[in-house]
Short mmCIF file of C-alpha atoms in Angstrom, two decimals:
data_model
loop_
_atom_site.label_atom_id
_atom_site.label_comp_id
_atom_site.label_asym_id
_atom_site.label_seq_id
_atom_site.Cartn_x
_atom_site.Cartn_y
_atom_site.Cartn_z
CA MET B 1 -24.30 -9.78 -14.68
CA HIS B 2 -26.14 -12.33 -12.56
CA GLY B 3 -29.15 -14.29 -13.83
CA THR B 4 -30.23 -16.73 -16.52
CA LYS B 5 -28.98 -16.97 -20.09
CA SER B 6 -32.14 -15.33 -21.36
CA ASN B 7 -31.55 -12.38 -19.04
CA ALA B 8 -28.01 -12.13 -20.35
CA ARG B 9 -29.23 -12.15 -23.96
CA ARG B 10 -31.73 -9.38 -23.24
CA ALA B 11 -29.07 -7.30 -21.50
CA LEU B 12 -26.69 -7.83 -24.42
CA GLU B 13 -29.36 -6.79 -26.90
CA GLU B 14 -30.13 -3.64 -24.90
CA TYR B 15 -26.42 -2.80 -24.73
CA ARG B 16 -26.08 -3.32 -28.51
CA ARG B 17 -29.05 -1.02 -29.10
CA GLU B 18 -27.54 1.64 -26.84
CA LEU B 19 -24.30 1.47 -28.78
CA GLU B 20 -26.08 1.81 -32.10
CA GLU B 21 -28.11 4.77 -30.86
CA GLY B 22 -25.09 6.46 -29.35
CA PHE B 23 -22.79 5.96 -32.29
CA ALA B 24 -25.30 6.27 -35.11
CA ASN B 25 -24.05 9.81 -35.66
CA PRO B 26 -20.42 9.74 -34.47
CA GLU B 27 -19.85 13.22 -35.84
CA ASN B 28 -22.15 14.52 -33.06
CA LEU B 29 -20.50 12.63 -30.18
CA THR B 30 -18.56 14.87 -27.79
CA VAL B 31 -15.45 13.95 -25.83
CA PRO B 32 -17.15 14.14 -22.38
CA GLU B 33 -20.02 11.92 -23.60
CA LEU B 34 -17.58 9.29 -24.78
CA GLY B 35 -15.68 9.68 -21.50
CA TRP B 36 -18.69 8.81 -19.38
CA ARG B 37 -19.53 5.87 -21.64
CA TRP B 38 -15.96 4.61 -21.18
CA HIS B 39 -16.36 5.00 -17.43
CA GLU B 40 -19.55 2.92 -17.33
CA GLN B 41 -17.98 0.15 -19.40
CA ARG B 42 -14.92 0.19 -17.16
CA LYS B 43 -17.11 -0.25 -14.07
CA LEU B 44 -18.94 -3.20 -15.62
CA LEU B 45 -16.02 -5.08 -17.15
CA LYS B 46 -13.14 -4.51 -14.72
CA ASP B 47 -12.83 -5.41 -11.05
CA LEU B 48 -11.33 -2.17 -9.80
CA SER B 49 -11.35 -0.44 -6.45
CA PRO B 50 -14.16 2.07 -5.78
CA LEU B 51 -11.43 4.64 -5.14
CA THR B 52 -10.16 4.09 -8.69
CA HIS B 53 -13.63 4.73 -10.06
CA ALA B 54 -13.93 7.85 -7.90
CA THR B 55 -10.62 9.11 -9.30
CA ASP B 56 -11.82 8.47 -12.84
CA GLU B 57 -15.00 10.45 -12.16
CA CYS B 58 -12.97 13.36 -10.83
CA GLU B 59 -10.83 13.42 -13.98
CA LEU B 60 -13.89 13.12 -16.24
CA ARG B 61 -15.39 16.20 -14.60
CA LYS B 62 -12.18 17.99 -15.59
CA VAL B 63 -12.64 16.67 -19.14
CA GLU B 64 -16.11 18.26 -19.13
CA ARG B 65 -14.61 21.55 -18.00
CA TRP B 66 -11.76 21.74 -20.49
CA PHE B 67 -13.17 19.80 -23.46
CA GLY B 68 -16.92 20.36 -23.10
CA GLY B 69 -18.64 20.64 -26.48
CA ILE B 70 -15.60 19.40 -28.42
CA LEU B 71 -16.48 16.58 -30.80
CA VAL B 72 -14.45 13.38 -30.75
CA SER B 73 -13.64 13.81 -34.42
CA ASP B 74 -12.30 17.34 -33.78
CA LEU B 75 -9.85 16.38 -31.01
CA SER B 76 -6.35 16.89 -32.41
CA LEU B 77 -2.78 17.22 -31.18
CA SER B 78 -2.73 20.98 -31.74
CA LEU B 79 -5.96 21.40 -29.73
CA LEU B 80 -4.61 19.28 -26.87
CA ASN B 81 -1.36 21.25 -26.72
CA MET B 82 -3.29 24.54 -26.69
CA VAL B 83 -5.57 23.40 -23.84
CA TYR B 84 -2.73 21.96 -21.78
CA SER B 85 -0.65 25.13 -22.21
CA SER B 86 -3.57 27.22 -21.01
CA MET B 87 -4.02 24.94 -18.01
CA ARG B 88 -0.38 25.33 -17.01
CA GLU B 89 0.20 29.01 -17.76
CA ASP B 90 -3.19 30.67 -17.16
CA HIS B 91 -4.71 28.47 -14.47
CA GLY B 92 -1.69 27.16 -12.56
CA VAL B 93 -2.40 23.46 -13.04
CA SER B 94 0.61 21.37 -12.10
CA GLN B 95 2.46 19.08 -14.47
CA ARG B 96 1.18 16.14 -12.47
CA GLY B 97 -2.41 17.33 -12.97
CA VAL B 98 -1.96 17.70 -16.73
CA HIS B 99 -0.32 14.26 -16.97
CA ARG B 100 -3.13 12.62 -15.01
CA LEU B 101 -5.82 14.25 -17.16
CA ASN B 102 -4.09 13.25 -20.39
CA ALA B 103 -3.73 9.66 -19.14
CA VAL B 104 -7.49 9.33 -18.57
CA LEU B 105 -8.33 11.12 -21.82
CA SER B 106 -5.98 8.79 -23.67
CA GLN B 107 -7.93 5.77 -22.41
CA VAL B 108 -11.16 7.41 -23.56
CA MET B 109 -9.74 7.97 -27.03
CA ASP B 110 -8.48 4.39 -27.14
CA LEU B 111 -12.13 3.40 -26.95
CA ALA B 112 -12.86 5.74 -29.85
CA VAL B 113 -10.20 3.98 -31.93
CA LYS B 114 -11.60 0.54 -31.05
CA GLU B 115 -15.09 1.65 -32.02
CA HIS B 116 -13.74 3.05 -35.33
CA LEU B 117 -14.84 6.57 -34.46
CA VAL B 118 -11.33 7.91 -35.15
CA LYS B 119 -8.29 6.36 -36.78
CA HIS B 120 -5.67 7.58 -34.31
CA ASN B 121 -5.48 8.57 -30.65
CA PRO B 122 -3.92 12.08 -30.54
CA CYS B 123 -3.34 11.90 -26.77
CA ARG B 124 -0.52 9.45 -27.37
CA ASP B 125 1.38 12.08 -29.32
CA VAL B 126 1.24 14.69 -26.55
CA ASP B 127 4.63 15.33 -24.95
CA VAL B 128 3.60 15.41 -21.30
CA SER B 129 6.42 13.86 -19.31
CA ARG B 130 5.53 11.86 -16.25
CA PRO B 131 6.45 13.86 -13.13
CA ARG B 132 8.99 12.34 -10.80
CA ALA B 133 7.51 10.65 -7.77
CA ALA B 134 8.09 12.44 -4.48
CA GLU B 135 11.05 10.99 -2.60
CA ARG B 136 10.08 9.20 0.58
CA THR B 137 12.43 9.70 3.50
CA PRO B 138 12.42 6.70 5.84
CA LEU B 139 12.94 7.06 9.57
CA THR B 140 16.51 7.11 10.77
CA LEU B 141 17.69 4.32 13.03
CA ASN B 142 17.53 6.54 16.13
CA GLU B 143 14.03 7.81 15.26
CA ALA B 144 12.74 4.28 14.71
CA ILE B 145 14.24 3.02 17.98
CA ALA B 146 12.79 6.00 19.88
CA LEU B 147 9.36 5.34 18.38
CA CYS B 148 9.59 1.67 19.30
CA GLN B 149 10.52 2.50 22.90
CA ALA B 150 7.61 4.96 23.12
CA LEU B 151 5.19 2.29 21.91
CA ARG B 152 6.47 -0.17 24.52
CA SER B 153 6.25 2.32 27.38
CA GLU B 154 2.80 3.70 26.58
CA GLY B 155 -0.54 2.02 27.06
CA PHE B 156 -1.91 -0.52 24.63
CA ASP B 157 -4.56 0.18 22.02
CA GLY B 158 -5.26 -0.93 18.46
CA ARG B 159 -3.81 2.18 16.87
CA ARG B 160 -0.43 1.81 18.56
CA VAL B 161 -0.40 -1.88 17.63
CA ALA B 162 -0.84 -0.90 13.97
CA VAL B 163 2.14 1.44 14.19
CA TRP B 164 4.20 -1.32 15.82
CA LEU B 165 3.28 -3.81 13.08
CA ALA B 166 4.27 -1.38 10.34
CA LEU B 167 7.55 -0.62 12.08
CA ALA B 168 8.40 -4.26 12.76
CA THR B 169 7.06 -6.02 9.66
CA GLY B 170 6.58 -3.41 6.93
CA VAL B 171 2.85 -4.01 6.41
CA ARG B 172 0.68 -1.37 4.78
CA ARG B 173 -1.92 0.62 6.69
CA GLY B 174 -4.89 -1.27 5.25
CA GLU B 175 -3.16 -4.61 5.85
CA ALA B 176 -2.55 -3.78 9.52
CA LEU B 177 -6.13 -2.57 10.03
CA GLY B 178 -7.54 -5.65 8.29
CA LEU B 179 -5.51 -8.21 10.27
CA THR B 180 -7.49 -10.51 12.60
CA TRP B 181 -6.31 -12.92 15.28
CA ARG B 182 -7.16 -15.83 13.00
CA TYR B 183 -4.11 -14.96 10.92
CA VAL B 184 -1.62 -14.53 13.77
CA ASP B 185 0.42 -17.72 14.24
CA PHE B 186 2.14 -17.38 17.61
CA GLU B 187 3.58 -20.89 17.56
CA ASN B 188 5.49 -20.40 14.31
CA ARG B 189 6.01 -16.66 14.87
CA ARG B 190 4.39 -15.34 11.72
CA ILE B 191 1.37 -13.43 10.49
CA TYR B 192 -0.67 -14.03 7.34
CA ILE B 193 -1.57 -10.97 5.27
CA LYS B 194 -4.70 -11.83 3.30
CA TYR B 195 -6.88 -8.70 3.31
CA GLN B 196 -6.66 -4.94 3.57
CA TYR B 197 -9.29 -2.65 5.08
CA THR B 198 -9.80 0.18 2.62
CA ARG B 199 -11.21 3.68 2.90
CA ASP B 200 -14.57 2.57 1.54
CA LYS B 201 -14.93 0.49 4.75
CA LYS B 202 -14.59 -2.91 3.07
CA LEU B 203 -12.19 -5.81 3.39
CA ARG B 204 -10.53 -6.33 0.04
CA GLU B 205 -7.60 -8.20 -1.46
CA THR B 206 -4.14 -6.82 -0.88
CA LYS B 207 -2.77 -4.20 -3.23
CA ASN B 208 -0.93 -6.69 -5.43
CA LYS B 209 -3.74 -9.28 -4.95
CA ARG B 210 -1.36 -11.79 -3.38
CA SER B 211 -1.56 -12.98 0.21
CA ARG B 212 1.68 -13.75 2.06
CA TRP B 213 3.21 -14.97 5.30
CA ILE B 214 5.51 -12.62 7.21
CA ALA B 215 7.90 -13.91 9.87
CA VAL B 216 7.94 -11.82 13.06
CA ASP B 217 10.57 -11.49 15.76
CA ASP B 218 10.40 -12.43 19.44
CA GLY B 219 9.71 -8.87 20.54
CA THR B 220 6.72 -8.54 18.25
CA VAL B 221 5.37 -11.92 19.33
CA ALA B 222 5.60 -10.85 22.99
CA TYR B 223 4.00 -7.48 22.20
CA LEU B 224 1.08 -9.11 20.40
CA ARG B 225 0.58 -11.69 23.18
CA ILE B 226 0.27 -8.94 25.78
CA TRP B 227 -2.07 -6.93 23.58
CA ARG B 228 -4.29 -9.94 22.93
CA ALA B 229 -4.68 -10.51 26.67
CA VAL B 230 -5.37 -6.81 27.30
CA GLN B 231 -7.93 -6.68 24.49
CA ALA B 232 -9.66 -9.84 25.78
CA ARG B 233 -10.02 -8.34 29.28
CA ARG B 234 -11.42 -5.08 27.91
CA MET B 235 -13.92 -6.96 25.78
CA GLN B 236 -14.94 -9.11 28.74
CA VAL B 237 -15.73 -5.98 30.74
CA GLN B 238 -18.18 -4.97 28.02
CA GLY B 239 -19.71 -8.42 27.85
CA LEU B 240 -17.95 -9.40 24.64
CA ALA B 241 -15.81 -12.40 23.80
CA GLN B 242 -12.64 -12.28 21.78
CA ALA B 243 -12.92 -14.41 18.63
CA PRO B 244 -10.62 -15.41 15.76
CA ASP B 245 -12.28 -12.75 13.59
CA THR B 246 -11.67 -9.98 16.12
CA PRO B 247 -9.44 -7.32 14.51
CA VAL B 248 -5.93 -7.11 15.94
CA CYS B 249 -5.82 -3.31 15.49
CA SER B 250 -9.35 -2.75 16.71
CA ASP B 251 -11.12 0.51 17.50
CA ASP B 252 -12.79 1.39 20.81
CA ALA B 253 -15.79 -0.78 19.88
CA PHE B 254 -13.46 -3.70 19.01
CA GLY B 255 -14.36 -3.52 15.34
CA LEU B 256 -12.35 -2.60 12.25
CA HIS B 257 -10.72 0.79 12.63
CA ASP B 258 -11.80 3.54 10.23
CA PRO B 259 -8.73 4.29 8.02
CA ASP B 260 -9.42 8.04 7.85
CA ASN B 261 -9.83 8.37 11.63
CA PHE B 262 -6.69 6.31 12.12
CA SER B 263 -4.66 8.56 9.81
CA ALA B 264 -5.83 11.66 11.69
CA TRP B 265 -4.74 10.08 14.98
CA GLN B 266 -1.43 8.92 13.46
CA ARG B 267 -0.50 12.44 12.34
CA GLY B 268 -1.20 13.82 15.82
CA TYR B 269 0.79 10.97 17.39
CA PHE B 270 3.77 11.67 15.13
CA VAL B 271 3.64 15.37 15.99
CA GLU B 272 3.64 14.45 19.68
CA HIS B 273 6.79 12.35 19.22
CA GLY B 274 8.71 14.78 17.03
CA LEU B 275 8.16 12.97 13.74
CA GLY B 276 6.04 15.71 12.18
CA ARG B 277 4.67 19.19 12.68
CA ILE B 278 1.58 21.26 11.93
CA GLU B 279 2.08 24.31 9.74
CA GLU B 280 -0.36 27.14 9.11
CA PRO B 281 0.73 28.83 5.87
CA GLU B 282 -1.26 31.77 4.61
CA GLU B 283 -2.80 31.12 1.21
CA GLY B 284 -5.11 33.64 -0.41
CA GLY B 285 -5.38 35.63 2.80
CA ARG B 286 -6.42 32.58 4.82
CA LYS B 287 -4.40 30.34 7.09
CA ARG B 288 -4.63 26.63 6.34
CA ARG B 289 -3.48 23.92 8.71
CA ARG B 290 -1.46 21.14 7.13
CA TYR B 291 0.67 18.28 8.38
CA VAL B 292 4.33 18.09 7.39
CA GLY B 293 6.41 15.08 8.37
CA TYR B 294 6.54 11.31 8.24
CA ASP B 295 3.51 9.35 7.17
CA PHE B 296 2.48 5.79 7.92
CA HIS B 297 4.05 4.54 4.70
CA GLU B 298 7.49 5.66 5.87
CA LEU B 299 7.24 3.07 8.66
CA ARG B 300 6.97 0.46 5.93
CA HIS B 301 10.51 1.27 4.81
CA ALA B 302 11.92 1.58 8.33
CA GLN B 303 12.61 -2.14 8.46
CA ALA B 304 15.24 -1.68 5.75
CA THR B 305 16.90 0.80 8.10
CA PHE B 306 17.16 -1.92 10.75
CA LEU B 307 18.50 -4.40 8.23
CA ILE B 308 21.27 -2.10 7.08
CA GLY B 309 21.89 -0.81 10.61
CA ASN B 310 22.63 -4.38 11.62
CA GLY B 311 25.08 -4.84 8.77
CA ILE B 312 22.77 -6.90 6.56
CA ASP B 313 23.05 -6.53 2.80
CA VAL B 314 19.49 -5.89 1.65
CA THR B 315 20.50 -6.38 -1.98
CA ALA B 316 21.76 -9.89 -1.24
CA ASN B 317 18.34 -10.72 0.18
CA LEU B 318 16.36 -8.98 -2.56
CA ARG B 319 14.19 -11.95 -3.46
CA PHE B 320 13.24 -12.52 0.17
CA THR B 321 12.43 -8.89 0.91
CA VAL B 322 10.42 -8.33 -2.28
CA GLN B 323 8.24 -11.41 -1.84
CA THR B 324 7.51 -11.08 1.88
CA ASN B 325 7.91 -7.83 3.77
CA TRP B 326 8.03 -5.42 0.80
CA PRO B 327 5.99 -6.95 -2.04
CA HIS B 328 6.22 -3.95 -4.40
CA ARG B 329 4.69 -4.23 -7.83
CA SER B 330 8.06 -3.57 -9.44
CA ARG B 331 11.52 -4.53 -8.31
CA GLN B 332 12.63 -1.10 -9.44
CA ARG B 333 10.92 0.42 -6.41
CA THR B 334 12.27 -1.72 -3.57
CA PRO B 335 14.01 -0.44 -0.44
CA ALA B 336 17.16 -2.18 -1.69
CA ASP B 337 17.50 0.45 -4.40
CA ARG B 338 17.60 3.18 -1.75
CA ALA B 339 19.90 1.31 0.61
CA ASN B 340 22.69 3.88 0.57
CA ALA B 341 20.31 6.63 1.75
CA LEU B 342 18.75 4.71 4.61
CA SER B 343 21.55 4.44 7.13
CA PRO B 344 25.17 5.52 7.62
CA PHE B 345 26.11 1.90 8.35
CA PRO B 346 27.76 0.18 5.36
CA PRO B 347 26.01 -3.02 4.27
CA THR B 348 27.91 -6.30 4.62
CA ALA B 349 27.39 -9.72 3.10
CA TYR B 350 24.78 -11.92 4.67
CA ALA B 351 23.47 -15.32 3.70
CA ARG B 352 20.25 -15.35 1.73
CA PRO B 353 17.40 -17.15 3.56
CA ARG B 354 16.96 -20.71 2.41
CA PRO B 355 13.64 -21.89 0.93
CA THR B 356 11.14 -23.43 3.31
CA ALA B 357 9.56 -26.85 2.98
CA GLY B 358 7.09 -25.40 0.50
CA GLY B 359 9.95 -24.41 -1.81
CA ARG B 360 9.30 -20.64 -1.80
CA TYR B 361 10.96 -17.86 0.13
CA GLY B 362 9.01 -16.34 2.97
CA GLU B 363 6.07 -18.78 2.92
CA LYS B 364 5.07 -21.19 5.66
CA PRO B 365 8.29 -21.00 7.72
CA ASP B 366 8.79 -24.00 10.00
CA ARG B 367 10.68 -24.21 13.28
CA ARG B 368 14.03 -24.47 11.51
CA ASP B 369 13.51 -21.01 10.04
CA GLU B 370 12.84 -19.27 13.34
CA HIS B 371 16.35 -17.83 13.41
CA ASP B 372 16.20 -16.17 10.03
CA GLU B 373 16.33 -12.56 8.88
CA GLY B 374 13.10 -11.72 10.73
CA GLU B 375 14.86 -12.10 14.09
CA ARG B 376 18.22 -10.67 13.09
CA CYS B 377 16.91 -7.54 11.40
CA GLN B 378 14.81 -6.67 14.47
CA ALA B 379 17.54 -7.19 17.07
CA GLU B 380 18.33 -3.49 17.20
CA LEU B 381 14.65 -2.69 17.39
CA HIS B 382 14.05 -4.61 20.60
CA ARG B 383 17.50 -4.58 22.18
CA PRO B 384 19.02 -1.17 21.43
CA GLY B 385 22.79 -1.26 21.77
CA ALA B 386 22.97 -5.00 22.24
CA GLU B 387 25.38 -7.09 20.22
CA VAL B 388 23.64 -8.91 17.42
CA ARG B 389 24.51 -12.61 17.28
CA ARG B 390 22.55 -15.46 15.87
CA ARG B 391 22.36 -18.90 17.49
CA SER B 392 21.71 -22.04 15.50
CA PRO B 393 19.04 -24.48 16.68
CA HIS B 394 21.72 -27.20 16.43
CA ARG B 395 22.98 -27.43 20.01
CA GLY B 396 24.36 -23.97 20.60
CA GLN B 397 26.39 -23.42 17.45
CA ILE B 398 26.94 -19.76 16.66
CA LEU B 399 26.19 -18.78 13.08
CA GLU B 400 28.40 -16.20 11.42
CA ARG B 401 27.14 -14.91 8.05
CA GLY B 402 24.83 -17.89 7.79
CA ARG B 403 27.50 -20.59 8.37
CA PRO B 404 28.13 -22.60 11.53
CA ALA B 405 31.26 -21.64 13.44
CA ALA B 406 32.91 -23.36 16.35
CA ALA B 407 30.51 -24.44 19.06
CA GLY B 408 30.48 -22.41 22.22
CA ARG B 409 28.69 -19.74 24.15
CA PRO B 410 28.47 -16.12 23.04
#
């Protein structure tokens, strides 16, 4: 809380009194009541996204439905198994839904154990296996090249720029929508990912709470330069001036683009270019429209397709890719693990990028690092069919697999 020490003491005393009143008769405390108390404590003590809190509230309403009136002391393994079986068999709840509900309920019962209301958390004994995550299918090399060519041939706007950034650099949707010109370094050909623009219309830290530099290729630099000039002219017509805090992927009013509106446009754009379709299945006597096809996140993995399509071993560059373009929370979920499914081209050995002056991969690249993986992996993106060769900054030497070969012209 914010305020003086005396205010903090009063708040602590009120909280202690609430706890004593609530738990004076633990035999009368129900599971939903404890769930909402857990939720309020979680909101006060943890810095979580509003979407996380909204998800918790949705699950707690399910706890009220399925466990309403059940005392905390009466919750047992046999009761949980009976309720979960009824959810699956009689009400058609998916395994994922049961797993998610049990995960939240388990956290609620952990609080009961800490407060000495029960001795053991029965939710931890429930055999509800975690459902397998849906497999994401990245764009093929031909689909990604066709999308890139369409973006170059069509008119400029902030939404198309966001698609280009995801395709060329692997940024997330919120990171693209939250990028401003302040963090685009044209001279050193890189962009700085510091914020993401979330669905609650706020700029927040990135998903893994770590900012990062991402090197960009010549084609992306040229694309962004043109778009910056176009955006500046359009703003000038409306009496506005482009500033460092102007969003790169701006909306029609040159502000931050609403993520939900952007996703709706993105699905229609993908349908228009053959990357998705609209189905109208009949459910319960009613037809429901739904989108089936690639999503924005699949663009994030398309860069691995270009890497492998150019004969670059993604596994050999795992540290570079994880820390810069694909900063996943776990190395077990990197595009390198799905390399064999991304492209028919077999991967070949390629030199790992050397550390920059700062001593870390992918951060603050200087002019010596301009001819690194960022340029090579995008060669097919911006020059379809062209031979990929890499020139050293040292007087025309041609680099083969990261080592200087005989001097000469390509």
